[in-house]
mmCIF file with all atom_site columns, C-alpha atoms in Angstrom:
data_model
loop_
_atom_site.group_PDB
_atom_site.id
_atom_site.type_symbol
_atom_site.label_atom_id
_atom_site.label_alt_id
_atom_site.label_comp_id
_atom_site.label_asym_id
_atom_site.label_entity_id
_atom_site.label_seq_id
_atom_site.pdbx_PDB_ins_code
_atom_site.Cartn_x
_atom_site.Cartn_y
_atom_site.Cartn_z
_atom_site.occupancy
_atom_site.B_iso_or_equiv
_atom_site.pdbx_formal_charge
_atom_site.auth_seq_id
_atom_site.auth_comp_id
_atom_site.auth_asym_id
_atom_site.auth_atom_id
_atom_site.pdbx_PDB_model_num
ATOM 1  C CA . UNK A 1 1  ? -14.685 -103.518 41.682 1.00 91.00 ? 1  UNK A CA 1
ATOM 2  C CA . UNK A 1 2  ? -14.370 -103.223 45.463 1.00 89.00 ? 2  UNK A CA 1
ATOM 3  C CA . UNK A 1 3  ? -10.759 -102.082 45.152 1.00 92.00 ? 3  UNK A CA 1
ATOM 4  C CA . UNK A 1 4  ? -11.736 -99.491  42.574 1.00 92.00 ? 4  UNK A CA 1
ATOM 5  C CA . UNK A 1 5  ? -14.438 -98.092  44.856 1.00 92.00 ? 5  UNK A CA 1
ATOM 6  C CA . UNK A 1 6  ? -12.087 -98.149  47.830 1.00 91.00 ? 6  UNK A CA 1
ATOM 7  C CA . UNK A 1 7  ? -9.454  -96.284  45.824 1.00 90.00 ? 7  UNK A CA 1
ATOM 8  C CA . UNK A 1 8  ? -12.034 -93.742  44.687 1.00 88.00 ? 8  UNK A CA 1
ATOM 9  C CA . UNK A 1 9  ? -13.206 -93.114  48.258 1.00 85.00 ? 9  UNK A CA 1
ATOM 10 C CA . UNK A 1 10 ? -9.623  -92.718  49.476 1.00 85.00 ? 10 UNK A CA 1
ATOM 11 C CA . UNK A 1 11 ? -8.900  -90.143  46.770 1.00 82.00 ? 11 UNK A CA 1
ATOM 12 C CA . UNK A 1 12 ? -12.119 -88.237  47.458 1.00 81.00 ? 12 UNK A CA 1
ATOM 13 C CA . UNK A 1 13 ? -11.660 -88.207  51.227 1.00 80.00 ? 13 UNK A CA 1
ATOM 14 C CA . UNK A 1 14 ? -8.037  -87.151  50.896 1.00 77.00 ? 14 UNK A CA 1
ATOM 15 C CA . UNK A 1 15 ? -9.196  -84.176  48.857 1.00 70.00 ? 15 UNK A CA 1
ATOM 16 C CA . UNK A 1 16 ? -11.538 -83.150  51.668 1.00 67.00 ? 16 UNK A CA 1
ATOM 17 C CA . UNK A 1 17 ? -8.690  -83.007  54.176 1.00 68.00 ? 17 UNK A CA 1
ATOM 18 C CA . UNK A 1 18 ? -6.276  -80.950  52.084 1.00 68.00 ? 18 UNK A CA 1
ATOM 19 C CA . UNK A 1 19 ? -6.197  -77.215  52.900 1.00 69.00 ? 19 UNK A CA 1
ATOM 20 C CA . UNK A 1 20 ? -7.240  -74.969  50.038 1.00 69.00 ? 20 UNK A CA 1
ATOM 21 C CA . UNK A 1 21 ? -4.934  -72.155  51.211 1.00 70.00 ? 21 UNK A CA 1
ATOM 22 C CA . UNK A 1 22 ? -1.523  -72.361  52.826 1.00 73.00 ? 22 UNK A CA 1
ATOM 23 C CA . UNK A 1 23 ? -0.939  -70.265  55.935 1.00 74.00 ? 23 UNK A CA 1
ATOM 24 C CA . UNK A 1 24 ? 1.656   -67.528  56.031 1.00 76.00 ? 24 UNK A CA 1
ATOM 25 C CA . UNK A 1 25 ? 4.652   -67.750  58.336 1.00 78.00 ? 25 UNK A CA 1
ATOM 26 C CA . UNK A 1 26 ? 3.486   -64.536  60.036 1.00 77.00 ? 26 UNK A CA 1
ATOM 27 C CA . UNK A 1 27 ? 0.109   -66.038  60.928 1.00 74.00 ? 27 UNK A CA 1
ATOM 28 C CA . UNK A 1 28 ? 1.718   -67.688  63.968 1.00 76.00 ? 28 UNK A CA 1
ATOM 29 C CA . UNK A 1 29 ? 2.176   -64.190  65.441 1.00 78.00 ? 29 UNK A CA 1
ATOM 30 C CA . UNK A 1 30 ? -1.564  -63.410  65.452 1.00 76.00 ? 30 UNK A CA 1
ATOM 31 C CA . UNK A 1 31 ? -3.344  -63.701  68.786 1.00 76.00 ? 31 UNK A CA 1
ATOM 32 C CA . UNK A 1 32 ? -7.086  -63.190  69.160 1.00 76.00 ? 32 UNK A CA 1
ATOM 33 C CA . UNK A 1 33 ? -8.419  -62.874  72.675 1.00 71.00 ? 33 UNK A CA 1
ATOM 34 C CA . UNK A 1 34 ? -12.066 -62.281  73.467 1.00 74.00 ? 34 UNK A CA 1
ATOM 35 C CA . UNK A 1 35 ? -13.104 -63.007  77.020 1.00 78.00 ? 35 UNK A CA 1
ATOM 36 C CA . UNK A 1 36 ? -14.301 -61.238  80.172 1.00 79.00 ? 36 UNK A CA 1
ATOM 37 C CA . UNK A 1 37 ? -11.009 -59.322  80.424 1.00 80.00 ? 37 UNK A CA 1
ATOM 38 C CA . UNK A 1 38 ? -11.254 -57.960  76.861 1.00 77.00 ? 38 UNK A CA 1
ATOM 39 C CA . UNK A 1 39 ? -10.922 -54.156  76.815 1.00 79.00 ? 39 UNK A CA 1
ATOM 40 C CA . UNK A 1 40 ? -11.743 -52.629  73.402 1.00 78.00 ? 40 UNK A CA 1
ATOM 41 C CA . UNK A 1 41 ? -10.354 -49.244  74.511 1.00 84.00 ? 41 UNK A CA 1
ATOM 42 C CA . UNK A 1 42 ? -6.828  -50.689  74.306 1.00 81.00 ? 42 UNK A CA 1
ATOM 43 C CA . UNK A 1 43 ? -7.317  -51.932  70.720 1.00 83.00 ? 43 UNK A CA 1
ATOM 44 C CA . UNK A 1 44 ? -5.755  -50.371  67.662 1.00 87.00 ? 44 UNK A CA 1
ATOM 45 C CA . UNK A 1 45 ? -7.503  -50.542  64.275 1.00 85.00 ? 45 UNK A CA 1
ATOM 46 C CA . UNK A 1 46 ? -5.277  -52.396  61.809 1.00 85.00 ? 46 UNK A CA 1
ATOM 47 C CA . UNK A 1 47 ? -7.590  -52.661  58.806 1.00 85.00 ? 47 UNK A CA 1
ATOM 48 C CA . UNK A 1 48 ? -10.257 -54.854  57.290 1.00 82.00 ? 48 UNK A CA 1
ATOM 49 C CA . UNK A 1 49 ? -10.148 -58.624  57.505 1.00 76.00 ? 49 UNK A CA 1
ATOM 50 C CA . UNK A 1 50 ? -11.585 -60.737  54.711 1.00 73.00 ? 50 UNK A CA 1
ATOM 51 C CA . UNK A 1 51 ? -12.045 -64.451  55.169 1.00 68.00 ? 51 UNK A CA 1
ATOM 52 C CA . UNK A 1 52 ? -13.846 -67.462  53.869 1.00 67.00 ? 52 UNK A CA 1
ATOM 53 C CA . UNK A 1 53 ? -16.522 -69.634  55.402 1.00 66.00 ? 53 UNK A CA 1
ATOM 54 C CA . UNK A 1 54 ? -14.771 -72.706  54.128 1.00 66.00 ? 54 UNK A CA 1
ATOM 55 C CA . UNK A 1 55 ? -15.036 -74.944  51.131 1.00 65.00 ? 55 UNK A CA 1
ATOM 56 C CA . UNK A 1 56 ? -17.679 -75.143  48.403 1.00 65.00 ? 56 UNK A CA 1
ATOM 57 C CA . UNK A 1 57 ? -19.957 -77.380  50.475 1.00 65.00 ? 57 UNK A CA 1
ATOM 58 C CA . UNK A 1 58 ? -20.509 -74.624  53.047 1.00 59.00 ? 58 UNK A CA 1
ATOM 59 C CA . UNK A 1 59 ? -22.569 -72.729  50.485 1.00 59.00 ? 59 UNK A CA 1
ATOM 60 C CA . UNK A 1 60 ? -25.047 -75.517  49.707 1.00 58.00 ? 60 UNK A CA 1
#
């Protein structure tokens, strides 16, 4: 019974560490910089960004 529970916990915890979305190869080229030297006048509008707060447990 202990091995069954241990196996169940391992499977459940492994599922929590797996990413739900794979990153794109181009995502390495994105740099976000917001600090005291940030100048919004030099920015160029590229479009809307839609994201996610995380997994299902973020909405509970």
